[in-house]
Amino acid sequence: MSEIQNQSNQASSQAAGAQAVVGASALELLKQQDRESAKKALAARLFRNGVQQEEPVDLSYQIGEGERVEPVTPESPEALEVYRHSTAHLLAAAVLDLFPGAKLGIGPALLDDPKGGFYYDFVREDGGRFTPEDLPKIEKKMRDLMKRNLEYRRIQMPKAEAEKKFAEMAEPLKCELIKEKAGEIVSCYTIEGTPFVDFCLGPHIPSTGKIKAIKLLSIAGAHWKGDEKREQMQRIYGTSFFSQEELDAWIKQKEEAEKRDHRRLGQELDLFSFSDAIGPGLVLWHPNGALIRKVIEQFLNDKLYQSGYSFVNTPHVTQSELFRISGHLENYQEGLYPAMHTGDKGEKEDVEYRMKPMNCPFHIQIFKARQRSYRDLPQRYAEYGMVYRYERSGVTHGLMRARGFTQDDAHLFCTPEQLVHEVLGCLELVDYVFKAFGFEYKAELSVRHATDHEKYLGSDEVWTLAEKALTDALNEYGLPYVRMEDEAAFYGPKIDFKVVDAIKRTWQLSTIQVDFNLPQRFGIEYTGADNKPHQPIMVHRAILGSFERFFGILIEHYAGAFPVWMAPTQAIVLPISDRFNDKAMEVERELQAAGHRIQADLRSEKIGAKIRDAQLKKIPFMLVLGEREAEAGLVSVRDRIKGDTGAVPVAEFSARLKEFVSTRALQA
């Protein structure tokens, strides 16, 4: 027997032996298996009769019959959430120590939120307000508690006892949560030696000394449960990492992200705005932003026409019945705008209308508008469709999270035999588009929960068929992917794509979703080769996701310095004095006639000031025009990045510009 086999058998024997020690703690079992891993452990994965449980457990968890554990170390995928949730508790303990009587809201971990890695909501008993000056004091107290290596202790008690305890502590919001969410036995956590006690399911790290690097970031307003009618609170954001080096790298990335913030650059570059007169989350596209958007649309149009798509347009409102049939009223009620009624408009009967939250039911109506044969399939409908979703005003975020946005939507109707080919076409389209914008990307295959199928529409048979088609297409295309359990849409499995931007942040963009359920709900059919009716398969796909969010990501990816093919002004002509304004206008007209986006700066400013302004506007090229250039028919080209590159004839510069545009070069 080999040494590796011996080690494997010893490990299996240790695990089996550990499993039998009923009543031992998870940490004790981990020490039996591997003392080094146990030292690093923050929590433990729990297996019951060989099946991994959904949530990790504390290291103090007492093992039951048929259970075993594995360590959750800083390298484990579950670790960061446990770690940051525990840091949120540490924040609350520090606040209660410094501000006695403060009332607690909730304090979750955040893994992908640019505002931070966790937060906790508070109400000050004294009516005071936290200020930025309080953050260093609170952070210092947190560090003091870290140094003391205080235990996170889980306490269980009957529900009635928990309600009484939190009522005595004057924590009405916690009492409310216990009434709503707790079972007969309530789980609470405390940090040894502090006044902090919280209603929480856990798990948590064993002690405050496990926390190595923290930073409090900001204070924001909040409302209890996100309801503007409920208690107004203050939210303290912070983050934590397993090492100071990781935290320092994150802070550096955050500073770079702030420089690239699309909201600031959008204003500086005159791309878009919002208006209080219109309402939050509703975008006004300015000429520069609208021009870039049109360039992106044309780029997509060309590719979609080549790929056999047909463009359609659909209304912004519809009768609510359409979304009742589709299931969106049932499953997305909170995200829909309130219903509009026609009963008070002189109509014969009251009809309920909705602003459309998505385009798919409309495209189904187009498919249903005429009899379809298998010879007509696939049908590929594309639309830049404006949709409306009610986001609370407190969570709207520039272009990234808006109430009205334009999806680059498409729906494909095909036969079962065509499905893999259609998904392959979508994968090729995603790859083509992302590479054109300079994005790296990764794919995730989102499937339903392995055992809990109740929240999903449709039979097991169609779900299996849909999942197999997506898997086969990914494998045939050769695209690596991660399988994501319980992340599917309610009507079918999907492939989600996340892009990596210039400062290594990831953004969810494209999606490809296979849907057997909506065709069934709406009763759409085609006539097959057997002359019998058949139900088509529907594929939902979006590449950019929405123009608004994609544009915001692009601004931050390029830091507002768009490549030549997208830039609203590709070059600006800069006469060094008013004497050369006529010549500058002549160059402007010549280049515009050649199809370029050109402006001439005819202001009576010094050439240095004009160049600085053009740099601030992030214009790719500056064409300086003085006496020598005017006499010789030249322009002195100044590259935004490289600086002066020499004088060339206008026609030569035009040809160079055309090359940049035709190849969609990401850098000049």
XYZ file of C-alpha atoms in Angstrom:
668
model
C 0.000 0.000 0.000
C 1.362 3.468 -0.950
C 2.134 6.230 1.560
C -0.631 8.376 0.008
C -3.162 5.557 0.406
C -2.014 5.108 4.019
C -2.533 8.829 4.710
C -5.951 8.736 3.038
C -7.034 5.731 5.080
C -5.737 7.356 8.286
C -7.695 10.550 7.505
C -10.846 8.522 6.793
C -10.334 6.588 10.008
C -9.881 9.814 11.985
C -13.037 11.296 10.435
C -14.998 8.140 11.163
C -13.696 8.015 14.715
C -14.471 11.694 15.195
C -17.992 11.212 13.921
C -18.695 8.746 16.714
C -17.806 11.189 19.527
C -21.317 12.473 20.154
C -21.342 15.564 22.382
C -17.818 16.669 21.504
C -17.381 20.161 20.092
C -16.654 20.756 16.416
C -13.248 22.169 17.400
C -12.349 19.026 19.350
C -13.126 16.867 16.333
C -11.152 19.133 14.019
C -8.129 18.879 16.331
C -8.328 15.092 16.092
C -8.338 15.302 12.287
C -5.629 17.964 11.733
C -4.366 20.210 14.504
C -2.886 22.769 12.071
C -6.173 23.212 10.189
C -8.018 23.401 13.500
C -5.788 26.303 14.574
C -6.808 28.253 11.453
C -10.490 27.318 11.636
C -13.065 30.101 11.944
C -16.127 27.824 11.822
C -16.968 24.343 10.580
C -18.883 22.730 7.743
C -21.400 20.257 9.119
C -22.235 16.939 7.457
C -25.237 14.985 8.655
C -25.444 11.372 7.472
C -23.013 12.276 4.710
C -24.984 15.315 3.454
C -23.431 18.782 3.846
C -25.750 21.200 5.638
C -26.420 24.594 4.069
C -24.869 26.742 6.780
C -21.584 26.348 8.662
C -21.655 25.986 12.454
C -19.653 27.498 15.327
C -16.572 25.674 16.527
C -18.391 25.235 19.841
C -21.187 23.264 18.121
C -21.841 19.926 19.850
C -21.748 16.985 17.484
C -24.829 14.778 17.194
C -25.317 11.223 16.002
C -24.215 10.667 12.392
C -22.503 14.055 12.110
C -19.002 15.051 11.097
C -17.258 18.369 10.398
C -14.662 19.977 8.160
C -12.785 23.217 8.921
C -13.792 26.591 7.473
C -10.446 28.387 7.208
C -9.687 31.830 5.701
C -9.168 30.095 2.340
C -12.698 28.590 2.374
C -15.437 30.209 0.255
C -17.732 30.547 3.292
C -15.110 32.150 5.509
C -15.342 35.825 4.555
C -19.071 36.072 5.274
C -18.656 34.511 8.731
C -15.654 36.751 9.420
C -17.359 39.988 8.384
C -20.612 39.136 10.145
C -18.558 38.654 13.298
C -16.824 41.999 12.680
C -20.249 43.658 12.434
C -20.990 42.277 15.908
C -17.659 43.657 17.090
C -18.693 47.078 15.767
C -21.982 46.882 17.675
C -20.187 45.904 20.891
C -17.836 48.887 20.530
C -20.731 51.292 19.898
C -22.658 50.034 22.941
C -19.543 50.496 25.078
C -18.981 54.068 23.875
C -22.631 55.102 23.508
C -24.630 53.303 26.215
C -28.301 52.861 25.434
C -27.897 52.830 21.644
C -30.564 50.632 20.053
C -29.563 47.904 17.592
C -30.949 47.218 14.151
C -29.313 44.595 11.943
C -25.673 44.012 11.015
C -25.070 41.723 8.015
C -21.925 40.905 6.082
C -21.538 42.390 2.602
C -19.316 40.578 0.115
C -19.673 42.570 -3.126
C -20.906 45.958 -1.968
C -18.653 48.916 -2.868
C -19.763 50.682 0.330
C -18.009 48.139 2.502
C -17.818 44.606 3.875
C -20.441 44.917 6.624
C -22.685 47.431 8.340
C -24.706 47.827 11.499
C -27.767 50.037 12.007
C -28.222 52.035 15.217
C -30.548 54.489 16.906
C -28.884 56.684 19.537
C -30.905 56.785 22.778
C -29.746 60.317 23.531
C -31.115 61.535 20.208
C -27.592 62.273 19.045
C -26.143 61.508 15.641
C -22.948 59.736 14.750
C -20.497 61.937 12.872
C -17.380 61.052 10.827
C -15.318 62.188 13.834
C -16.812 59.291 15.846
C -15.468 56.613 13.493
C -11.810 56.694 14.690
C -12.987 56.407 18.312
C -15.236 53.448 17.509
C -12.497 51.806 15.441
C -10.013 52.219 18.331
C -12.472 50.547 20.702
C -12.908 47.679 18.219
C -9.119 47.205 18.143
C -9.043 47.153 21.957
C -11.658 44.378 21.938
C -9.666 42.482 19.282
C -6.542 42.588 21.476
C -8.508 41.173 24.423
C -9.418 38.072 22.365
C -12.969 37.940 23.739
C -15.154 34.910 23.108
C -18.204 34.943 20.797
C -20.681 32.907 22.792
C -23.911 31.380 21.516
C -26.880 31.348 23.893
C -30.125 29.464 23.243
C -33.380 30.122 25.070
C -37.126 29.648 24.580
C -38.823 32.271 22.427
C -40.845 33.759 25.293
C -37.710 34.116 27.387
C -35.865 35.809 24.507
C -38.704 38.293 23.990
C -38.685 39.106 27.695
C -34.893 39.493 27.783
C -34.761 41.916 24.830
C -37.748 43.840 26.170
C -35.889 44.297 29.476
C -32.859 45.478 27.476
C -35.146 48.052 25.767
C -34.428 46.598 22.307
C -37.867 46.826 20.612
C -36.534 46.175 17.113
C -34.937 42.918 18.213
C -38.211 41.933 19.875
C -39.958 42.543 16.580
C -37.498 40.327 14.710
C -37.856 37.528 17.260
C -41.651 37.584 16.946
C -41.415 37.446 13.143
C -38.556 35.046 12.519
C -37.624 32.982 15.533
C -38.681 29.402 16.146
C -39.505 27.922 19.529
C -35.809 28.056 20.474
C -34.048 31.372 19.885
C -30.361 31.673 19.049
C -28.510 34.700 20.444
C -24.869 35.739 20.537
C -22.883 37.777 22.995
C -19.268 38.920 23.088
C -17.717 38.091 26.444
C -17.087 41.110 28.664
C -19.268 43.524 26.663
C -22.912 44.606 26.961
C -23.605 43.315 23.436
C -26.294 40.645 22.948
C -27.905 39.983 19.570
C -30.649 37.782 18.163
C -28.678 35.959 15.463
C -28.497 32.549 13.818
C -24.723 32.728 13.381
C -22.296 31.167 12.916
C -19.489 33.327 14.278
C -15.754 33.083 14.703
C -14.569 31.796 18.090
C -13.068 35.031 19.426
C -12.338 38.666 18.616
C -8.613 37.914 18.381
C -9.252 36.108 15.073
C -10.022 39.480 13.476
C -6.816 40.919 12.018
C -7.621 43.978 9.874
C -10.553 46.398 10.114
C -11.548 49.796 8.756
C -14.678 51.860 9.392
C -15.653 53.693 6.240
C -18.751 55.855 6.379
C -22.068 56.740 7.985
C -25.355 56.767 6.097
C -29.023 57.211 6.847
C -31.273 54.145 6.892
C -34.792 53.112 7.811
C -35.800 50.022 9.725
C -36.458 47.247 7.182
C -35.888 49.755 4.374
C -39.346 51.245 5.011
C -39.378 55.064 4.851
C -42.350 55.065 7.238
C -40.424 53.228 9.963
C -37.732 54.293 12.436
C -34.925 56.415 11.054
C -31.540 54.914 11.866
C -27.869 55.499 11.174
C -25.849 52.885 9.346
C -22.124 52.548 9.981
C -20.251 50.836 7.152
C -16.938 49.073 7.595
C -14.850 46.308 6.150
C -12.476 43.642 7.392
C -9.922 41.325 5.843
C -7.830 38.395 6.980
C -4.619 40.463 6.785
C -3.536 44.091 6.775
C -2.009 43.557 3.321
C -5.413 42.557 1.903
C -7.043 45.567 3.559
C -4.384 47.946 2.220
C -4.863 46.575 -1.310
C -8.639 46.995 -0.998
C -8.268 50.598 0.237
C -6.009 51.368 -2.707
C -8.558 49.870 -5.111
C -11.348 51.828 -3.410
C -9.429 55.090 -3.834
C -8.968 54.281 -7.516
C -12.673 53.436 -7.800
C -13.579 56.828 -6.294
C -11.485 58.539 -8.972
C -13.410 56.559 -11.569
C -16.876 57.060 -10.035
C -19.261 57.249 -12.994
C -21.507 59.758 -11.232
C -18.694 62.299 -10.892
C -17.260 61.647 -14.361
C -20.729 61.697 -15.879
C -21.145 65.262 -14.668
C -17.602 66.376 -15.562
C -17.818 64.952 -19.093
C -21.436 66.094 -19.570
C -22.721 62.564 -20.246
C -25.923 62.275 -18.183
C -27.767 63.682 -15.202
C -30.733 63.168 -12.898
C -33.364 65.723 -11.977
C -35.345 66.127 -8.773
C -38.211 67.368 -10.932
C -38.346 63.967 -12.672
C -37.529 61.681 -9.763
C -34.722 59.395 -8.552
C -33.368 56.659 -10.770
C -34.627 58.147 -14.067
C -31.749 59.060 -16.375
C -31.413 62.108 -18.618
C -28.949 61.353 -21.413
C -26.970 64.433 -22.488
C -25.672 64.798 -26.074
C -22.237 63.296 -25.290
C -23.692 60.308 -23.446
C -26.455 59.774 -25.988
C -23.885 59.817 -28.790
C -21.771 57.121 -27.128
C -24.923 55.106 -26.555
C -25.815 55.371 -30.254
C -22.311 54.202 -31.209
C -22.708 51.141 -28.957
C -26.182 50.475 -30.374
C -24.870 50.574 -33.942
C -22.033 48.225 -33.015
C -24.604 45.780 -31.610
C -27.008 46.293 -34.516
C -24.393 45.279 -37.059
C -23.553 42.094 -35.174
C -27.190 41.198 -34.496
C -28.211 41.595 -38.132
C -25.290 39.373 -39.118
C -26.513 36.822 -36.551
C -30.052 36.606 -37.925
C -31.907 38.769 -35.392
C -34.987 40.846 -36.178
C -35.648 44.072 -34.273
C -39.024 44.688 -32.628
C -40.527 47.467 -30.489
C -43.107 47.092 -27.727
C -45.173 49.465 -25.525
C -44.111 50.836 -22.155
C -47.410 49.867 -20.470
C -49.651 46.837 -20.599
C -52.674 45.349 -18.955
C -51.664 43.637 -15.715
C -53.147 40.374 -16.945
C -50.111 39.864 -19.180
C -47.816 39.719 -16.161
C -50.273 37.656 -14.139
C -50.095 34.962 -16.812
C -46.302 35.189 -16.959
C -45.978 34.830 -13.178
C -44.164 38.135 -12.688
C -46.998 39.630 -10.612
C -46.642 36.730 -8.206
C -42.862 36.517 -8.137
C -41.732 40.160 -8.612
C -44.538 42.096 -6.931
C -42.208 44.262 -4.814
C -40.271 45.415 -7.871
C -43.312 46.533 -9.861
C -44.724 50.027 -10.020
C -48.251 50.369 -8.574
C -51.154 49.508 -10.831
C -52.947 52.170 -12.881
C -56.721 51.916 -13.302
C -58.921 53.184 -16.129
C -62.223 53.062 -14.245
C -62.169 56.819 -13.554
C -61.269 57.708 -17.162
C -64.665 57.114 -18.693
C -63.881 53.542 -19.770
C -66.761 51.062 -19.796
C -64.955 48.849 -17.303
C -62.060 49.224 -14.931
C -58.868 47.780 -16.439
C -55.597 47.547 -14.536
C -52.380 48.571 -16.300
C -48.709 48.340 -15.319
C -45.462 49.925 -16.426
C -43.583 47.036 -17.974
C -40.807 45.510 -15.807
C -39.522 43.261 -18.618
C -40.005 42.629 -22.324
C -40.448 38.857 -22.617
C -44.286 38.633 -22.476
C -44.495 41.250 -25.254
C -42.197 39.260 -27.521
C -44.370 36.212 -26.918
C -47.352 38.196 -28.224
C -45.391 38.973 -31.406
C -44.678 35.264 -31.840
C -48.383 34.510 -31.310
C -49.496 37.096 -33.866
C -49.388 34.539 -36.689
C -49.265 30.792 -37.226
C -45.708 29.449 -37.036
C -44.201 26.409 -38.703
C -41.052 24.548 -37.736
C -39.637 25.987 -40.976
C -40.017 29.503 -39.454
C -37.829 28.649 -36.466
C -35.717 29.901 -34.920
C -37.267 33.332 -34.470
C -34.848 35.815 -32.871
C -36.430 39.060 -31.616
C -34.165 41.847 -30.325
C -35.266 45.070 -28.657
C -33.649 47.931 -26.806
C -36.658 47.979 -24.529
C -37.166 50.529 -21.764
C -38.437 48.864 -18.581
C -39.391 50.208 -15.168
C -38.784 48.700 -11.753
C -39.541 50.309 -8.449
C -36.283 50.675 -6.540
C -36.521 52.438 -3.206
C -34.987 55.902 -3.449
C -32.374 54.958 -0.855
C -30.931 52.157 -3.002
C -30.819 53.850 -6.406
C -27.198 54.375 -7.398
C -26.471 56.483 -10.465
C -26.636 54.416 -13.639
C -25.870 51.203 -11.776
C -29.273 50.882 -10.142
C -31.990 52.920 -11.809
C -35.783 52.865 -11.866
C -35.990 53.157 -15.639
C -33.450 51.396 -17.835
C -33.055 50.021 -21.344
C -32.378 46.317 -21.710
C -30.533 45.080 -24.779
C -33.048 42.288 -24.727
C -33.643 39.377 -27.066
C -35.845 36.310 -27.042
C -35.232 33.302 -29.228
C -37.952 30.792 -30.080
C -36.672 27.440 -31.307
C -37.271 23.687 -31.509
C -35.624 21.293 -29.024
C -33.216 20.210 -31.766
C -32.105 23.826 -32.298
C -31.612 24.708 -28.633
C -27.905 23.914 -28.191
C -27.087 25.703 -31.475
C -28.966 28.825 -30.314
C -27.191 28.855 -26.955
C -23.872 28.471 -28.770
C -24.782 31.524 -30.858
C -25.430 33.502 -27.672
C -22.080 32.413 -26.219
C -20.304 33.565 -29.369
C -22.121 36.907 -29.175
C -21.121 37.414 -25.523
C -17.492 36.637 -26.343
C -17.477 38.989 -29.354
C -18.984 41.919 -27.442
C -16.891 41.625 -24.276
C -13.644 41.386 -26.224
C -14.586 44.496 -28.211
C -14.814 46.481 -24.955
C -11.659 44.948 -23.477
C -13.302 42.900 -20.729
C -12.169 39.600 -19.305
C -15.125 37.526 -18.145
C -16.192 34.333 -16.412
C -19.347 32.227 -16.634
C -21.633 30.762 -13.975
C -24.237 28.068 -14.640
C -27.135 28.816 -12.281
C -29.362 25.836 -11.540
C -32.199 25.153 -9.137
C -31.771 23.743 -5.638
C -30.806 20.078 -5.701
C -33.810 18.975 -3.639
C -36.113 21.952 -2.945
C -38.088 22.427 -6.179
C -41.219 24.109 -4.811
C -40.313 27.703 -5.729
C -39.580 26.846 -9.374
C -42.137 26.596 -12.167
C -42.284 23.569 -14.464
C -41.685 19.838 -14.339
C -38.474 18.043 -13.448
C -38.304 16.756 -17.017
C -38.124 20.195 -18.646
C -35.665 21.490 -16.037
C -33.351 18.556 -16.704
C -33.578 19.128 -20.459
C -32.879 22.875 -20.114
C -29.925 22.374 -17.781
C -28.426 19.741 -20.100
C -28.707 22.072 -23.112
C -26.836 24.869 -21.320
C -24.184 22.474 -20.035
C -23.685 20.893 -23.479
C -23.350 24.330 -25.108
C -20.787 25.506 -22.547
C -18.759 22.347 -22.979
C -18.919 22.464 -26.781
C -17.842 26.127 -26.803
C -15.015 25.255 -24.423
C -15.962 27.933 -21.894
C -15.002 27.197 -18.255
C -17.831 27.777 -15.781
C -18.793 27.448 -12.132
C -22.010 25.644 -11.209
C -24.189 27.741 -8.859
C -26.827 25.795 -6.917
C -30.164 27.467 -6.133
C -29.377 30.539 -8.293
C -31.688 29.800 -11.238
C -34.551 32.064 -12.291
C -37.950 30.814 -11.153
C -38.764 29.731 -14.722
C -35.514 28.086 -15.795
C -31.733 27.621 -15.467
C -29.364 30.244 -16.820
C -25.794 31.171 -17.625
C -24.640 34.415 -16.013
C -21.514 36.280 -17.095
C -19.354 38.470 -14.881
C -16.816 40.850 -16.387
C -13.591 41.988 -14.736
C -12.865 45.691 -15.127
C -9.591 47.643 -15.253
C -9.194 47.659 -11.463
C -10.166 43.986 -11.060
C -13.730 44.443 -9.853
C -16.347 41.992 -11.103
C -19.717 43.023 -12.529
C -22.716 40.850 -13.379
C -23.756 41.628 -16.970
C -24.936 39.093 -19.537
C -27.387 36.281 -19.037
C -28.699 33.406 -21.155
C -31.810 31.712 -19.767
C -33.678 28.699 -21.118
C -37.413 28.862 -20.519
C -39.963 26.102 -21.110
C -42.497 27.642 -18.757
C -43.559 30.929 -20.372
C -44.317 29.227 -23.728
C -46.517 26.815 -21.790
C -48.216 29.542 -19.747
C -49.047 31.570 -22.851
C -49.918 28.532 -24.949
C -47.662 29.378 -27.895
C -47.190 26.707 -30.547
C -45.667 25.938 -33.913
C -46.626 23.269 -36.418
C -44.011 20.541 -36.583
C -42.904 18.358 -39.494
C -45.514 15.833 -38.326
C -48.189 18.501 -38.928
C -48.988 18.520 -35.188
C -48.741 21.439 -32.738
C -45.586 21.672 -30.617
C -44.444 24.057 -27.904
C -41.321 26.075 -28.781
C -38.454 26.561 -26.377
C -37.753 30.178 -25.414
C -34.273 31.562 -24.719
C -33.973 34.899 -22.902
C -30.683 36.639 -23.495
C -29.170 40.035 -22.702
C -25.558 40.907 -23.451
C -25.044 44.334 -21.887
C -27.793 43.745 -19.327
C -28.958 47.339 -19.534
C -27.501 50.285 -21.409
C -27.541 52.414 -18.279
C -25.645 50.024 -16.030
C -23.271 48.944 -18.792
C -22.512 52.571 -19.590
C -21.765 53.257 -15.919
C -19.392 50.274 -15.838
C -17.727 51.453 -19.069
C -17.146 54.937 -17.641
C -15.428 53.449 -14.605
C -13.546 50.826 -16.643
C -12.045 53.484 -18.921
C -11.959 56.179 -16.193
C -13.989 58.299 -18.639
C -11.246 58.117 -21.314
C -13.205 56.264 -23.999
C -11.407 54.582 -26.902
C -11.444 56.499 -30.180
C -14.250 54.448 -31.710
C -16.577 55.365 -28.827
C -15.393 58.855 -27.863
C -18.047 61.558 -28.385
C -15.321 63.879 -29.714
C -12.539 61.932 -31.394
C -10.286 64.922 -32.042
C -10.360 68.632 -31.379
C -8.727 71.265 -33.605
C -6.776 73.855 -31.589
C -5.694 77.011 -33.462
C -2.886 78.724 -31.569
C -4.462 82.156 -32.226
C -7.587 83.681 -33.766
C -5.678 84.183 -37.064
C -5.997 80.487 -37.751
C -9.684 80.039 -36.872
C -10.762 79.907 -40.510
C -8.198 77.200 -41.227
C -9.304 75.317 -38.106
C -12.925 75.372 -39.328
C -11.761 74.119 -42.712
C -9.974 71.159 -41.057
C -13.060 70.531 -38.896
C -15.332 70.393 -41.974
C -12.924 68.126 -43.896
C -12.699 65.603 -41.075
C -16.427 65.728 -40.347
C -17.116 65.049 -44.023
C -14.912 61.966 -43.730
C -17.225 60.692 -40.968
C -15.226 61.680 -37.913
C -16.533 63.347 -34.747
C -14.489 66.562 -34.698
C -14.753 69.951 -32.988
C -12.737 73.137 -33.324
C -11.952 75.163 -30.198
C -12.151 78.766 -31.438
C -11.988 80.455 -28.037
C -9.543 83.316 -27.538
C -7.493 81.338 -25.041
C -3.815 80.463 -24.930
C -2.962 77.149 -26.566
C -1.790 75.717 -23.216
C -5.215 76.347 -21.671
C -6.946 74.749 -24.667
C -4.763 71.649 -24.384
C -5.463 71.354 -20.631
C -9.218 71.637 -21.254
C -9.045 68.951 -23.953
C -7.099 66.692 -21.584
C -9.722 67.192 -18.868
C -12.432 66.320 -21.378
C -10.413 63.171 -22.183
C -10.488 63.825 -25.956
C -8.229 61.244 -27.679
C -6.452 63.618 -30.092
C -5.649 67.327 -30.179
C -4.780 68.831 -33.590
C -2.674 71.934 -32.997
C -2.753 74.412 -35.861
C -0.259 77.274 -36.226
C 1.350 79.166 -39.090
C 3.663 76.335 -40.167
C 0.834 73.788 -40.186
C -1.596 76.151 -41.954
C 0.844 76.881 -44.780
C 1.783 73.225 -45.316
C -1.724 71.710 -44.934
C -0.670 69.847 -41.780
C -1.899 69.395 -38.241
C 0.392 68.741 -35.244
C -1.091 65.706 -33.535
C -1.070 65.515 -29.751
C -2.104 62.128 -28.368
C -4.017 62.203 -25.061
C -1.655 59.567 -23.632
C 1.600 59.844 -25.603
C 1.754 63.622 -26.011
C 3.102 65.207 -29.228
C 3.489 62.695 -32.071
C 4.426 65.045 -34.911
C 2.797 66.921 -37.792
C 0.961 65.018 -40.546
C -1.323 65.921 -43.500
C -5.003 66.083 -42.587
C -5.793 63.203 -44.967
C -3.170 61.021 -43.264
C -4.611 61.738 -39.841
C -8.089 60.939 -41.200
C -6.870 57.565 -42.469
C -5.263 56.843 -39.090
C -8.511 57.706 -37.316
C -10.497 55.426 -39.635
C -8.119 52.573 -38.787
C -8.656 53.086 -35.056
C -12.427 53.064 -35.551
C -12.644 50.120 -37.975
C -10.515 47.917 -35.710
C -12.188 49.248 -32.555
C -8.735 49.767 -31.068
C -8.863 50.103 -27.287
C -5.806 52.363 -27.260
C -4.533 54.781 -29.875
